[in-house]
PDB file of C-alpha atoms in Angstrom:
ATOM      1  CA  MET A1162     231.565 200.098  -9.108  1.00  0.00           C
ATOM      2  CA  HIS A1163     233.023 202.177 -12.112  1.00  0.00           C
ATOM      3  CA  GLY A1164     230.850 201.864 -15.634  1.00  0.00           C
ATOM      4  CA  ARG A1165     227.563 201.685 -14.096  1.00  0.00           C
ATOM      5  CA  LYS A1166     224.886 203.779 -15.593  1.00  0.00           C
ATOM      6  CA  ARG A1167     222.557 205.828 -13.432  1.00  0.00           C
ATOM      7  CA  THR A1168     219.757 204.643 -15.247  1.00  0.00           C
ATOM      8  CA  GLU A1169     220.837 201.119 -14.255  1.00  0.00           C
ATOM      9  CA  TYR A1170     220.750 202.095 -10.423  1.00  0.00           C
ATOM     10  CA  LYS A1171     217.300 203.846 -10.740  1.00  0.00           C
ATOM     11  CA  ALA A1172     215.798 200.849 -12.275  1.00  0.00           C
ATOM     12  CA  ARG A1173     217.212 198.517  -9.693  1.00  0.00           C
ATOM     13  CA  MET A1174     215.992 200.662  -7.039  1.00  0.00           C
ATOM     14  CA  SER A1175     212.381 200.560  -8.566  1.00  0.00           C
ATOM     15  CA  ASP A1176     212.542 196.669  -8.257  1.00  0.00           C
ATOM     16  CA  PRO A1177     209.891 195.739  -5.695  1.00  0.00           C
ATOM     17  CA  LYS A1178     212.284 192.945  -4.309  1.00  0.00           C
ATOM     18  CA  VAL A1179     215.202 195.380  -3.934  1.00  0.00           C
ATOM     19  CA  VAL A1180     213.030 197.834  -2.237  1.00  0.00           C
ATOM     20  CA  ALA A1181     211.826 195.033   0.231  1.00  0.00           C
ATOM     21  CA  GLY A1182     215.430 193.996   0.955  1.00  0.00           C
ATOM     22  CA  LEU A1183     216.282 197.580   1.783  1.00  0.00           C
ATOM     23  CA  GLN A1184     213.418 197.845   4.100  1.00  0.00           C
ATOM     24  CA  HIS A1185     214.409 194.729   5.801  1.00  0.00           C
ATOM     25  CA  LYS A1186     217.968 196.104   6.119  1.00  0.00           C
ATOM     26  CA  ALA A1187     216.744 199.470   7.560  1.00  0.00           C
ATOM     27  CA  LYS A1188     214.408 197.786  10.063  1.00  0.00           C
ATOM     28  CA  GLN A1189     217.313 195.314  11.099  1.00  0.00           C
ATOM     29  CA  TRP A1190     219.650 198.545  11.513  1.00  0.00           C
ATOM     30  CA  PHE A1191     217.173 200.471  13.607  1.00  0.00           C
ATOM     31  CA  LYS A1192     216.571 197.274  16.021  1.00  0.00           C
ATOM     32  CA  LEU A1193     220.365 196.835  16.467  1.00  0.00           C
ATOM     33  CA  ASN A1194     220.935 200.550  16.768  1.00  0.00           C
ATOM     34  CA  ASP A1195     218.342 200.872  19.659  1.00  0.00           C
ATOM     35  CA  GLU A1196     219.850 197.835  21.344  1.00  0.00           C
ATOM     36  CA  LEU A1197     223.169 199.371  21.384  1.00  0.00           C
ATOM     37  CA  ILE A1198     221.969 202.791  22.705  1.00  0.00           C
ATOM     38  CA  ASN A1199     220.155 200.785  25.692  1.00  0.00           C
ATOM     39  CA  ARG A1200     223.733 199.270  26.436  1.00  0.00           C
ATOM     40  CA  GLY A1201     225.217 202.589  26.481  1.00  0.00           C
ATOM     41  CA  GLY A1202     227.199 202.045  23.400  1.00  0.00           C
ATOM     42  CA  SER A1203     229.590 199.649  24.941  1.00  0.00           C
ATOM     43  CA  SER A1204     228.975 196.418  23.137  1.00  0.00           C
ATOM     44  CA  LEU A1205     231.674 195.603  20.355  1.00  0.00           C
ATOM     45  CA  GLU A1206     229.447 192.803  19.152  1.00  0.00           C
ATOM     46  CA  LEU A1207     226.693 194.932  18.435  1.00  0.00           C
ATOM     47  CA  ILE A1208     228.879 197.580  16.845  1.00  0.00           C
ATOM     48  CA  ALA A1209     230.077 194.815  14.545  1.00  0.00           C
ATOM     49  CA  ASN A1210     226.699 193.720  13.793  1.00  0.00           C
ATOM     50  CA  LEU A1211     225.551 197.095  12.874  1.00  0.00           C
ATOM     51  CA  LEU A1212     228.900 197.721  10.729  1.00  0.00           C
ATOM     52  CA  THR A1213     228.193 194.304   9.075  1.00  0.00           C
ATOM     53  CA  VAL A1214     224.664 195.811   7.926  1.00  0.00           C
ATOM     54  CA  ASN A1215     225.961 199.403   6.984  1.00  0.00           C
ATOM     55  CA  PRO A1216     229.852 199.846   7.223  1.00  0.00           C
ATOM     56  CA  ASP A1217     229.537 203.659   6.381  1.00  0.00           C
ATOM     57  CA  PRO A1218     228.870 205.393   9.720  1.00  0.00           C
ATOM     58  CA  ILE A1219     232.134 206.757  11.079  1.00  0.00           C
ATOM     59  CA  TYR A1220     230.789 207.201  14.553  1.00  0.00           C
ATOM     60  CA  LEU A1221     230.670 203.580  14.999  1.00  0.00           C
ATOM     61  CA  TRP A1222     234.238 202.928  13.746  1.00  0.00           C
ATOM     62  CA  ASN A1223     235.381 205.756  16.318  1.00  0.00           C
ATOM     63  CA  ARG A1224     233.404 204.200  19.157  1.00  0.00           C
ATOM     64  CA  ARG A1225     234.765 200.800  18.438  1.00  0.00           C
ATOM     65  CA  ARG A1226     238.198 202.120  18.414  1.00  0.00           C
ATOM     66  CA  THR A1227     237.662 203.943  21.706  1.00  0.00           C
ATOM     67  CA  LEU A1228     236.591 200.484  23.248  1.00  0.00           C
ATOM     68  CA  LEU A1229     239.290 198.533  21.802  1.00  0.00           C
ATOM     69  CA  GLY A1230     241.810 201.003  23.261  1.00  0.00           C
ATOM     70  CA  ASP A1231     245.482 201.085  22.496  1.00  0.00           C
ATOM     71  CA  THR A1232     245.999 197.397  22.062  1.00  0.00           C
ATOM     72  CA  ILE A1233     244.067 194.821  19.826  1.00  0.00           C
ATOM     73  CA  ASP A1234     243.988 191.458  21.399  1.00  0.00           C
ATOM     74  CA  ASP A1235     242.475 189.796  18.410  1.00  0.00           C
ATOM     75  CA  LEU A1236     243.648 191.362  15.331  1.00  0.00           C
ATOM     76  CA  GLU A1237     242.315 188.504  13.012  1.00  0.00           C
ATOM     77  CA  SER A1238     238.977 189.204  14.086  1.00  0.00           C
ATOM     78  CA  GLU A1239     239.355 193.255  13.425  1.00  0.00           C
ATOM     79  CA  LEU A1240     240.527 192.330   9.950  1.00  0.00           C
ATOM     80  CA  LYS A1241     238.021 189.886   9.227  1.00  0.00           C
ATOM     81  CA  LEU A1242     235.430 192.452  10.427  1.00  0.00           C
ATOM     82  CA  THR A1243     236.791 195.056   7.879  1.00  0.00           C
ATOM     83  CA  GLN A1244     236.935 192.658   4.952  1.00  0.00           C
ATOM     84  CA  THR A1245     233.322 191.487   5.558  1.00  0.00           C
ATOM     85  CA  CYS A1246     232.632 195.220   5.454  1.00  0.00           C
ATOM     86  CA  LEU A1247     234.582 195.894   2.355  1.00  0.00           C
ATOM     87  CA  GLU A1248     232.955 193.153   0.564  1.00  0.00           C
ATOM     88  CA  ARG A1249     229.638 194.922   1.281  1.00  0.00           C
ATOM     89  CA  ASN A1250     230.893 198.447   0.382  1.00  0.00           C
ATOM     90  CA  PRO A1251     234.508 198.520  -1.057  1.00  0.00           C
ATOM     91  CA  LYS A1252     234.328 202.275  -0.984  1.00  0.00           C
ATOM     92  CA  ALA A1253     233.599 202.878   2.752  1.00  0.00           C
ATOM     93  CA  TYR A1254     236.007 205.442   3.882  1.00  0.00           C
ATOM     94  CA  GLY A1255     235.598 204.537   7.599  1.00  0.00           C
ATOM     95  CA  THR A1256     236.562 200.683   7.107  1.00  0.00           C
ATOM     96  CA  TRP A1257     239.625 201.322   5.177  1.00  0.00           C
ATOM     97  CA  PHE A1258     240.738 203.680   7.849  1.00  0.00           C
ATOM     98  CA  HIS A1259     239.975 201.222  10.742  1.00  0.00           C
ATOM     99  CA  ARG A1260     241.978 198.646   8.667  1.00  0.00           C
ATOM    100  CA  LYS A1261     244.996 200.972   8.645  1.00  0.00           C
ATOM    101  CA  TRP A1262     244.518 201.747  12.502  1.00  0.00           C
ATOM    102  CA  CYS A1263     244.603 197.919  13.161  1.00  0.00           C
ATOM    103  CA  ILE A1264     247.809 197.459  11.077  1.00  0.00           C
ATOM    104  CA  LEU A1265     249.439 200.170  12.945  1.00  0.00           C
ATOM    105  CA  LYS A1266     248.351 198.842  16.340  1.00  0.00           C
ATOM    106  CA  ALA A1267     249.077 195.316  15.805  1.00  0.00           C
ATOM    107  CA  GLY A1268     249.998 194.131  12.329  1.00  0.00           C
ATOM    108  CA  ARG A1269     253.358 195.246  11.323  1.00  0.00           C
ATOM    109  CA  GLU A1270     254.778 191.911  11.122  1.00  0.00           C
ATOM    110  CA  GLU A1271     255.993 191.489   7.481  1.00  0.00           C
ATOM    111  CA  SER A1272     253.975 188.315   6.845  1.00  0.00           C
ATOM    112  CA  ILE A1273     250.909 190.319   7.814  1.00  0.00           C
ATOM    113  CA  LEU A1274     251.748 193.269   5.635  1.00  0.00           C
ATOM    114  CA  GLN A1275     252.349 190.799   2.615  1.00  0.00           C
ATOM    115  CA  ARG A1276     249.273 189.362   3.082  1.00  0.00           C
ATOM    116  CA  GLU A1277     247.679 192.808   3.147  1.00  0.00           C
ATOM    117  CA  LEU A1278     249.347 193.595  -0.063  1.00  0.00           C
ATOM    118  CA  ALA A1279     247.932 190.288  -1.757  1.00  0.00           C
ATOM    119  CA  LEU A1280     244.403 191.214  -0.529  1.00  0.00           C
ATOM    120  CA  CYS A1281     244.732 194.732  -2.324  1.00  0.00           C
ATOM    121  CA  THR A1282     245.667 192.882  -5.357  1.00  0.00           C
ATOM    122  CA  GLN A1283     242.323 190.722  -5.285  1.00  0.00           C
ATOM    123  CA  PHE A1284     240.265 193.802  -4.520  1.00  0.00           C
ATOM    124  CA  LEU A1285     241.791 195.723  -7.383  1.00  0.00           C
ATOM    125  CA  ASN A1286     241.244 192.780  -9.640  1.00  0.00           C
ATOM    126  CA  LEU A1287     237.605 193.266  -9.184  1.00  0.00           C
ATOM    127  CA  ASP A1288     237.635 197.218  -9.458  1.00  0.00           C
ATOM    128  CA  GLU A1289     240.960 198.341 -10.646  1.00  0.00           C
ATOM    129  CA  ARG A1290     239.990 202.033 -10.193  1.00  0.00           C
ATOM    130  CA  ASN A1291     239.028 201.922  -6.601  1.00  0.00           C
ATOM    131  CA  PHE A1292     241.143 204.792  -5.105  1.00  0.00           C
ATOM    132  CA  HIS A1293     240.606 203.741  -1.464  1.00  0.00           C
ATOM    133  CA  CYS A1294     242.190 200.565  -2.166  1.00  0.00           C
ATOM    134  CA  TRP A1295     245.214 201.922  -4.073  1.00  0.00           C
ATOM    135  CA  ASN A1296     245.582 204.525  -1.003  1.00  0.00           C
ATOM    136  CA  TYR A1297     245.584 201.461   1.220  1.00  0.00           C
ATOM    137  CA  ARG A1298     247.997 199.627  -0.905  1.00  0.00           C
ATOM    138  CA  ARG A1299     250.332 202.523  -0.712  1.00  0.00           C
ATOM    139  CA  PHE A1300     250.248 202.629   3.180  1.00  0.00           C
ATOM    140  CA  VAL A1301     251.059 198.885   3.349  1.00  0.00           C
ATOM    141  CA  VAL A1302     253.936 199.370   0.759  1.00  0.00           C
ATOM    142  CA  GLY A1303     255.109 202.259   3.142  1.00  0.00           C
ATOM    143  CA  CYS A1304     255.036 200.151   6.318  1.00  0.00           C
ATOM    144  CA  LEU A1305     256.790 197.528   4.359  1.00  0.00           C
ATOM    145  CA  CYS A1306     259.656 200.148   3.649  1.00  0.00           C
ATOM    146  CA  GLY A1307     259.951 200.621   7.312  1.00  0.00           C
ATOM    147  CA  SER A1308     257.591 203.541   7.725  1.00  0.00           C
ATOM    148  CA  MET A1309     255.441 204.014  11.251  1.00  0.00           C
ATOM    149  CA  ASN A1310     252.421 205.287   9.714  1.00  0.00           C
ATOM    150  CA  GLY A1311     252.747 204.742   5.750  1.00  0.00           C
ATOM    151  CA  GLU A1312     254.604 208.002   5.400  1.00  0.00           C
ATOM    152  CA  ILE A1313     257.719 207.770   3.532  1.00  0.00           C
ATOM    153  CA  VAL A1314     260.018 211.076   3.067  1.00  0.00           C
ATOM    154  CA  PHE A1315     262.974 210.899   0.609  1.00  0.00           C
ATOM    155  CA  HIS A1316     265.333 213.830   0.301  1.00  0.00           C
ATOM    156  CA  ASP A1317     262.942 216.043   2.272  1.00  0.00           C
ATOM    157  CA  GLU A1318     260.125 215.158  -0.219  1.00  0.00           C
ATOM    158  CA  VAL A1319     257.323 213.323   0.468  1.00  0.00           C
ATOM    159  CA  LEU A1320     256.701 210.156  -1.572  1.00  0.00           C
ATOM    160  CA  PHE A1321     253.870 208.645   0.389  1.00  0.00           C
ATOM    161  CA  GLY A1322     251.997 210.821   2.771  1.00  0.00           C
ATOM    162  CA  SER A1323     251.084 209.948   6.495  1.00  0.00           C
ATOM    163  CA  GLN A1324     247.911 208.091   6.369  1.00  0.00           C
ATOM    164  CA  VAL A1325     247.330 207.549  10.127  1.00  0.00           C
ATOM    165  CA  GLY A1326     248.229 209.263  13.420  1.00  0.00           C
ATOM    166  CA  GLY A1327     251.517 208.158  15.065  1.00  0.00           C
ATOM    167  CA  LYS A1328     255.325 208.496  14.634  1.00  0.00           C
ATOM    168  CA  SER A1329     256.805 208.457  11.293  1.00  0.00           C
ATOM    169  CA  SER A1330     260.165 206.903   9.919  1.00  0.00           C
ATOM    170  CA  ASN A1331     261.909 209.673   8.044  1.00  0.00           C
ATOM    171  CA  ASP A1332     265.009 207.407   7.567  1.00  0.00           C
ATOM    172  CA  CYS A1333     264.769 206.386   3.607  1.00  0.00           C
ATOM    173  CA  SER A1334     268.219 204.814   3.594  1.00  0.00           C
ATOM    174  CA  ALA A1335     265.832 201.794   2.865  1.00  0.00           C
ATOM    175  CA  PHE A1336     265.803 202.948  -0.940  1.00  0.00           C
ATOM    176  CA  GLN A1337     269.340 201.826  -1.027  1.00  0.00           C
ATOM    177  CA  ASP A1338     268.350 198.343   0.066  1.00  0.00           C
ATOM    178  CA  LYS A1339     267.670 195.934  -2.554  1.00  0.00           C
ATOM    179  CA  LYS A1340     264.690 194.424  -1.020  1.00  0.00           C
ATOM    180  CA  THR A1341     262.995 197.902  -0.754  1.00  0.00           C
ATOM    181  CA  HIS A1342     264.064 198.571  -4.261  1.00  0.00           C
ATOM    182  CA  ASP A1343     262.655 195.638  -5.526  1.00  0.00           C
ATOM    183  CA  LEU A1344     259.494 195.810  -3.759  1.00  0.00           C
ATOM    184  CA  LEU A1345     258.858 199.415  -5.396  1.00  0.00           C
ATOM    185  CA  ALA A1346     259.878 198.124  -8.707  1.00  0.00           C
ATOM    186  CA  SER A1347     257.318 195.347  -8.463  1.00  0.00           C
ATOM    187  CA  GLU A1348     254.905 198.087  -7.808  1.00  0.00           C
ATOM    188  CA  VAL A1349     255.851 199.930 -10.966  1.00  0.00           C
ATOM    189  CA  GLU A1350     255.136 196.794 -12.897  1.00  0.00           C
ATOM    190  CA  PHE A1351     251.875 196.424 -11.166  1.00  0.00           C
ATOM    191  CA  THR A1352     250.753 200.003 -12.121  1.00  0.00           C
ATOM    192  CA  THR A1353     251.681 198.962 -15.601  1.00  0.00           C
ATOM    193  CA  GLU A1354     249.677 196.042 -15.650  1.00  0.00           C
ATOM    194  CA  LYS A1355     246.276 198.022 -14.483  1.00  0.00           C
ATOM    195  CA  ILE A1356     247.189 200.897 -16.896  1.00  0.00           C
ATOM    196  CA  GLN A1357     247.278 198.432 -19.733  1.00  0.00           C
ATOM    197  CA  GLN A1358     243.969 196.786 -18.428  1.00  0.00           C
ATOM    198  CA  ASN A1359     242.192 200.347 -18.448  1.00  0.00           C
ATOM    199  CA  PHE A1360     243.820 203.330 -19.479  1.00  0.00           C
ATOM    200  CA  SER A1361     241.396 205.389 -17.492  1.00  0.00           C
ATOM    201  CA  ASN A1362     243.088 204.242 -14.224  1.00  0.00           C
ATOM    202  CA  GLY A1363     244.051 207.528 -12.821  1.00  0.00           C
ATOM    203  CA  SER A1364     244.890 205.922  -9.394  1.00  0.00           C
ATOM    204  CA  ALA A1365     247.599 203.786 -11.186  1.00  0.00           C
ATOM    205  CA  PHE A1366     249.037 206.612 -12.988  1.00  0.00           C
ATOM    206  CA  HIS A1367     249.213 208.607  -9.757  1.00  0.00           C
ATOM    207  CA  TYR A1368     250.882 206.039  -8.199  1.00  0.00           C
ATOM    208  CA  ARG A1369     253.217 205.533 -10.928  1.00  0.00           C
ATOM    209  CA  SER A1370     254.053 209.276 -10.837  1.00  0.00           C
ATOM    210  CA  LYS A1371     255.097 208.793  -7.040  1.00  0.00           C
ATOM    211  CA  LEU A1372     257.405 205.831  -7.572  1.00  0.00           C
ATOM    212  CA  LEU A1373     259.390 206.359 -10.870  1.00  0.00           C
ATOM    213  CA  PRO A1374     261.379 209.536  -9.983  1.00  0.00           C
ATOM    214  CA  TYR A1375     262.955 207.728  -6.936  1.00  0.00           C
ATOM    215  CA  LEU A1376     263.806 204.641  -9.279  1.00  0.00           C
ATOM    216  CA  PRO A1377     266.158 206.103 -11.882  1.00  0.00           C
ATOM    217  CA  ASP A1378     267.613 202.542 -13.001  1.00  0.00           C
ATOM    218  CA  ILE A1379     264.271 201.506 -14.246  1.00  0.00           C
ATOM    219  CA  PHE A1380     262.538 204.830 -15.295  1.00  0.00           C
ATOM    220  CA  SER A1381     262.628 205.425 -19.002  1.00  0.00           C
ATOM    221  CA  LEU A1382     260.943 208.597 -20.429  1.00  0.00           C
ATOM    222  CA  ASP A1383     260.565 206.732 -23.723  1.00  0.00           C
ATOM    223  CA  ASP A1384     258.931 203.818 -22.021  1.00  0.00           C
ATOM    224  CA  GLU A1385     256.466 206.307 -20.240  1.00  0.00           C
ATOM    225  CA  LEU A1386     255.768 208.124 -23.741  1.00  0.00           C
ATOM    226  CA  GLU A1387     254.953 205.023 -25.249  1.00  0.00           C
ATOM    227  CA  LEU A1388     252.301 204.137 -22.594  1.00  0.00           C
ATOM    228  CA  ILE A1389     250.965 207.673 -23.010  1.00  0.00           C
ATOM    229  CA  HIS A1390     250.869 207.210 -26.667  1.00  0.00           C
ATOM    230  CA  ASN A1391     248.804 204.048 -26.619  1.00  0.00           C
ATOM    231  CA  ALA A1392     246.429 205.416 -24.440  1.00  0.00           C
ATOM    232  CA  ILE A1393     245.826 208.521 -26.115  1.00  0.00           C
ATOM    233  CA  PHE A1394     245.586 207.029 -29.537  1.00  0.00           C
ATOM    234  CA  THR A1395     243.289 204.337 -28.007  1.00  0.00           C
ATOM    235  CA  GLU A1396     240.874 207.087 -26.358  1.00  0.00           C
ATOM    236  CA  PRO A1397     242.017 210.456 -27.085  1.00  0.00           C
ATOM    237  CA  ASP A1398     239.064 212.010 -25.090  1.00  0.00           C
ATOM    238  CA  ASP A1399     240.151 210.149 -21.910  1.00  0.00           C
ATOM    239  CA  GLN A1400     241.913 212.999 -19.503  1.00  0.00           C
ATOM    240  CA  THR A1401     243.723 210.359 -17.388  1.00  0.00           C
ATOM    241  CA  ALA A1402     246.713 210.102 -19.725  1.00  0.00           C
ATOM    242  CA  TRP A1403     246.870 213.656 -20.480  1.00  0.00           C
ATOM    243  CA  TRP A1404     247.233 214.482 -16.833  1.00  0.00           C
ATOM    244  CA  TYR A1405     250.034 212.104 -16.819  1.00  0.00           C
ATOM    245  CA  LEU A1406     251.695 213.722 -20.021  1.00  0.00           C
ATOM    246  CA  GLN A1407     251.402 216.995 -18.176  1.00  0.00           C
ATOM    247  CA  PHE A1408     253.148 215.641 -15.176  1.00  0.00           C
ATOM    248  CA  LEU A1409     255.898 214.285 -17.257  1.00  0.00           C
ATOM    249  CA  LEU A1410     256.478 217.556 -19.175  1.00  0.00           C
ATOM    250  CA  GLU A1411     256.604 219.692 -16.199  1.00  0.00           C
ATOM    251  CA  LYS A1412     259.312 217.272 -14.303  1.00  0.00           C
ATOM    252  CA  TYR A1413     261.307 216.131 -17.407  1.00  0.00           C
ATOM    253  CA  HIS A1414     260.659 218.620 -20.088  1.00  0.00           C
ATOM    254  CA  ALA A1415     264.475 219.237 -20.638  1.00  0.00           C
ATOM    255  CA  ASP A1416     264.692 215.588 -21.827  1.00  0.00           C
ATOM    256  CA  PHE A1417     261.814 215.688 -24.144  1.00  0.00           C
ATOM    257  CA  ASP A1418     262.278 215.591 -28.064  1.00  0.00           C
ATOM    258  CA  LEU A1419     259.381 218.223 -28.097  1.00  0.00           C
ATOM    259  CA  GLU A1420     259.466 218.598 -31.665  1.00  0.00           C
ATOM    260  CA  THR A1421     258.623 215.003 -32.212  1.00  0.00           C
ATOM    261  CA  GLU A1422     255.986 215.184 -29.490  1.00  0.00           C
ATOM    262  CA  LYS A1423     254.383 218.209 -31.203  1.00  0.00           C
ATOM    263  CA  SER A1424     254.324 216.459 -34.607  1.00  0.00           C
ATOM    264  CA  LEU A1425     252.748 213.381 -33.024  1.00  0.00           C
ATOM    265  CA  LEU A1426     249.927 215.296 -31.125  1.00  0.00           C
ATOM    266  CA  GLU A1427     249.163 217.406 -34.364  1.00  0.00           C
ATOM    267  CA  GLU A1428     248.790 214.114 -36.338  1.00  0.00           C
ATOM    268  CA  LEU A1429     246.613 212.928 -33.697  1.00  0.00           C
ATOM    269  CA  LEU A1430     244.537 216.287 -33.823  1.00  0.00           C
ATOM    270  CA  GLU A1431     243.932 216.055 -37.599  1.00  0.00           C
ATOM    271  CA  ALA A1432     242.856 212.397 -37.195  1.00  0.00           C
ATOM    272  CA  GLU A1433     240.212 213.746 -34.549  1.00  0.00           C
ATOM    273  CA  GLY A1434     239.073 216.561 -37.095  1.00  0.00           C
ATOM    274  CA  GLY A1435     241.040 219.336 -35.325  1.00  0.00           C
ATOM    275  CA  GLU A1436     238.692 219.910 -32.171  1.00  0.00           C
ATOM    276  CA  SER A1437     239.509 217.240 -29.932  1.00  0.00           C
ATOM    277  CA  LYS A1438     239.654 219.184 -26.465  1.00  0.00           C
ATOM    278  CA  TRP A1439     242.082 216.917 -24.592  1.00  0.00           C
ATOM    279  CA  VAL A1440     244.329 216.626 -27.601  1.00  0.00           C
ATOM    280  CA  LEU A1441     244.457 220.312 -28.107  1.00  0.00           C
ATOM    281  CA  LEU A1442     245.129 220.804 -24.319  1.00  0.00           C
ATOM    282  CA  GLY A1443     248.072 218.323 -24.623  1.00  0.00           C
ATOM    283  CA  LEU A1444     249.350 220.038 -27.554  1.00  0.00           C
ATOM    284  CA  TYR A1445     249.172 223.376 -25.736  1.00  0.00           C
ATOM    285  CA  GLN A1446     251.373 221.779 -22.679  1.00  0.00           C
ATOM    286  CA  VAL A1447     254.029 220.975 -25.145  1.00  0.00           C
ATOM    287  CA  LEU A1448     254.142 224.029 -27.018  1.00  0.00           C
ATOM    288  CA  ARG A1449     254.687 225.977 -23.675  1.00  0.00           C
ATOM    289  CA  TYR A1450     258.163 224.406 -23.504  1.00  0.00           C
ATOM    290  CA  MET A1451     258.948 225.545 -27.013  1.00  0.00           C
ATOM    291  CA  GLU A1452     260.283 228.747 -28.160  1.00  0.00           C
ATOM    292  CA  GLY A1453     258.322 231.027 -30.759  1.00  0.00           C
ATOM    293  CA  MET A1454     255.162 229.202 -30.322  1.00  0.00           C
ATOM    294  CA  GLU A1455     253.061 232.016 -28.667  1.00  0.00           C
ATOM    295  CA  GLU A1456     250.625 232.299 -31.703  1.00  0.00           C
ATOM    296  CA  ASN A1457     250.191 228.633 -31.880  1.00  0.00           C
ATOM    297  CA  GLN A1458     249.329 228.672 -28.262  1.00  0.00           C
ATOM    298  CA  GLU A1459     246.834 231.644 -28.565  1.00  0.00           C
ATOM    299  CA  GLN A1460     245.209 229.846 -31.585  1.00  0.00           C
ATOM    300  CA  ILE A1461     244.707 226.692 -29.642  1.00  0.00           C
ATOM    301  CA  LEU A1462     242.972 228.650 -26.647  1.00  0.00           C
ATOM    302  CA  ARG A1463     240.647 230.315 -29.232  1.00  0.00           C
ATOM    303  CA  THR A1464     239.826 226.946 -30.515  1.00  0.00           C
ATOM    304  CA  LEU A1465     239.034 225.588 -26.927  1.00  0.00           C
ATOM    305  CA  ILE A1466     236.789 228.545 -26.144  1.00  0.00           C
ATOM    306  CA  ARG A1467     234.818 228.183 -29.102  1.00  0.00           C
ATOM    307  CA  ILE A1468     234.242 224.425 -28.707  1.00  0.00           C
ATOM    308  CA  ASP A1469     234.198 224.349 -24.783  1.00  0.00           C
ATOM    309  CA  PRO A1470     232.458 227.603 -23.791  1.00  0.00           C
ATOM    310  CA  ASP A1471     231.764 226.471 -20.372  1.00  0.00           C
ATOM    311  CA  ARG A1472     235.443 226.869 -19.313  1.00  0.00           C
ATOM    312  CA  LYS A1473     236.206 230.228 -21.308  1.00  0.00           C
ATOM    313  CA  ILE A1474     237.402 231.893 -18.367  1.00  0.00           C
ATOM    314  CA  ARG A1475     239.789 229.270 -17.697  1.00  0.00           C
ATOM    315  CA  TYR A1476     241.266 229.391 -21.326  1.00  0.00           C
ATOM    316  CA  GLU A1477     241.462 233.245 -21.181  1.00  0.00           C
ATOM    317  CA  GLN A1478     243.585 232.868 -17.876  1.00  0.00           C
ATOM    318  CA  MET A1479     245.844 230.438 -19.767  1.00  0.00           C
ATOM    319  CA  LYS A1480     246.837 233.083 -22.163  1.00  0.00           C
ATOM    320  CA  THR A1481     250.492 233.724 -22.477  1.00  0.00           C
ATOM    321  CA  PRO A1482     250.821 237.037 -20.535  1.00  0.00           C
TER     322      PRO A1482
END
């Protein structure tokens, strides 16, 4: 989980009870693994038991898919296994991929996909910055929009990338369908909720950046800037909202009131003592799109080199040619 200090982790690992529990888990693992080897690696039950103890080994998920073949007779059992594994380790790459594979093979019914979406919400309520879950959520939404593998392409631009093998659906006329539009609009609302809960939610900002350009009826640059301003004035040294500001500038700078944005960031910089790295970088990005601001940009880069010398070369490369 995010927010846990490494010192807390080290203290926990020095607890005799925790150490004893891990030793028991290791013995259990090796015993099951030896039994699986003796059976030629062909026991789905033993593989499930091993994954329940430790869901991380990719080779076990690969072996399980090989044994299952092209069809899944009991989808619910597979989904239950992955859910159990995710409760043990919510960031296990192999577990999330296996769940996608299961959905691709046997779970494309809308009722199942809607249930998966609700499950994602539950997981993100526990850890709103779990990017594995955000990635899976995009996959589920892509499937609900008619994709065969989570990929959605709109006007030759990839909105959601393919996440598992298989045929994709490039027909995005679904964007004109009210049901699909409402689904994507509700996803925007979900990102708003999660960002307001935690301005450091880079996954929510990233998802938002993918959705909004294709929903012009609900996109408002003023609303997006208000969201950013709330974030940067609350925690100016958190990089997440600054990256989103850079995205908006690159895509919509012609629609910005650049002078107002410049004045606002200069006010924030002054409040932060004139040496906040991320405020300086944000101001620099705004000045890039304004005429006659080359000297101002140079001054910002000189300040950044002074207060952040570890990235001196980067700042030198940013200088106006």
